[in-house]
């Protein structure tokens, strides 16, 4: 329907449960980074990073 049209040619499509979310694609990287982030501030903070393996060289 016309009332749901975006003023852009490209959109992001995302599934949340049984809903489909359409969002206008940002026009520039500045627009992209100005959008609120869905990544929590503590993302990967409790991740145990293992040291790299020791490997033989060729």
Short mmCIF file of C-alpha atoms in Angstrom, two decimals:
data_model
loop_
_atom_site.label_atom_id
_atom_site.label_comp_id
_atom_site.label_asym_id
_atom_site.label_seq_id
_atom_site.Cartn_x
_atom_site.Cartn_y
_atom_site.Cartn_z
CA UNK A 1 0.00 0.00 0.00
CA UNK A 2 1.11 3.55 -0.74
CA UNK A 3 1.01 4.56 2.92
CA UNK A 4 3.80 2.07 3.69
CA UNK A 5 6.17 3.05 0.86
CA UNK A 6 9.69 4.23 1.60
CA UNK A 7 11.37 7.12 -0.20
CA UNK A 8 14.30 4.89 -1.12
CA UNK A 9 15.00 2.12 -3.62
CA UNK A 10 16.52 -0.34 -1.14
CA UNK A 11 15.40 -1.69 2.24
CA UNK A 12 16.77 -3.97 4.92
CA UNK A 13 14.58 -7.03 5.58
CA UNK A 14 14.69 -8.65 9.02
CA UNK A 15 12.69 -11.47 10.60
CA UNK A 16 11.68 -11.12 14.25
CA UNK A 17 9.73 -14.17 15.33
CA UNK A 18 6.87 -14.51 12.87
CA UNK A 19 7.05 -10.84 11.80
CA UNK A 20 8.94 -9.38 8.84
CA UNK A 21 10.48 -5.95 9.47
CA UNK A 22 11.33 -3.62 6.56
CA UNK A 23 13.61 -0.63 7.21
CA UNK A 24 14.92 1.90 4.72
CA UNK A 25 18.55 1.35 3.84
CA UNK A 26 20.63 4.32 5.07
CA UNK A 27 21.83 6.62 2.31
CA UNK A 28 25.35 6.94 3.74
CA UNK A 29 27.63 5.41 6.36
CA UNK A 30 26.95 8.42 8.61
CA UNK A 31 23.24 7.61 8.47
CA UNK A 32 23.99 3.96 9.19
CA UNK A 33 26.15 4.66 12.25
CA UNK A 34 23.73 7.26 13.62
CA UNK A 35 21.04 4.60 14.02
CA UNK A 36 20.67 3.04 17.48
CA UNK A 37 22.54 -0.23 17.84
CA UNK A 38 20.77 -3.43 18.87
CA UNK A 39 24.01 -4.94 20.16
CA UNK A 40 24.13 -4.84 23.97
CA UNK A 41 27.03 -2.96 25.55
CA UNK A 42 28.23 -6.16 27.27
CA UNK A 43 28.26 -8.17 24.01
CA UNK A 44 31.05 -10.80 24.18
CA UNK A 45 32.39 -9.33 27.44
CA UNK A 46 32.18 -12.70 29.21
CA UNK A 47 33.72 -14.66 26.33
CA UNK A 48 36.70 -16.79 27.29
CA UNK A 49 39.23 -16.33 24.54
CA UNK A 50 41.59 -19.28 24.22
CA UNK A 51 45.22 -18.68 23.28
CA UNK A 52 46.27 -19.60 19.73
CA UNK A 53 47.55 -23.11 19.11
CA UNK A 54 51.26 -23.72 18.66
CA UNK A 55 51.78 -25.21 15.21
CA UNK A 56 54.74 -26.58 13.33
CA UNK A 57 56.03 -24.54 10.43
CA UNK A 58 56.43 -26.18 7.04
#
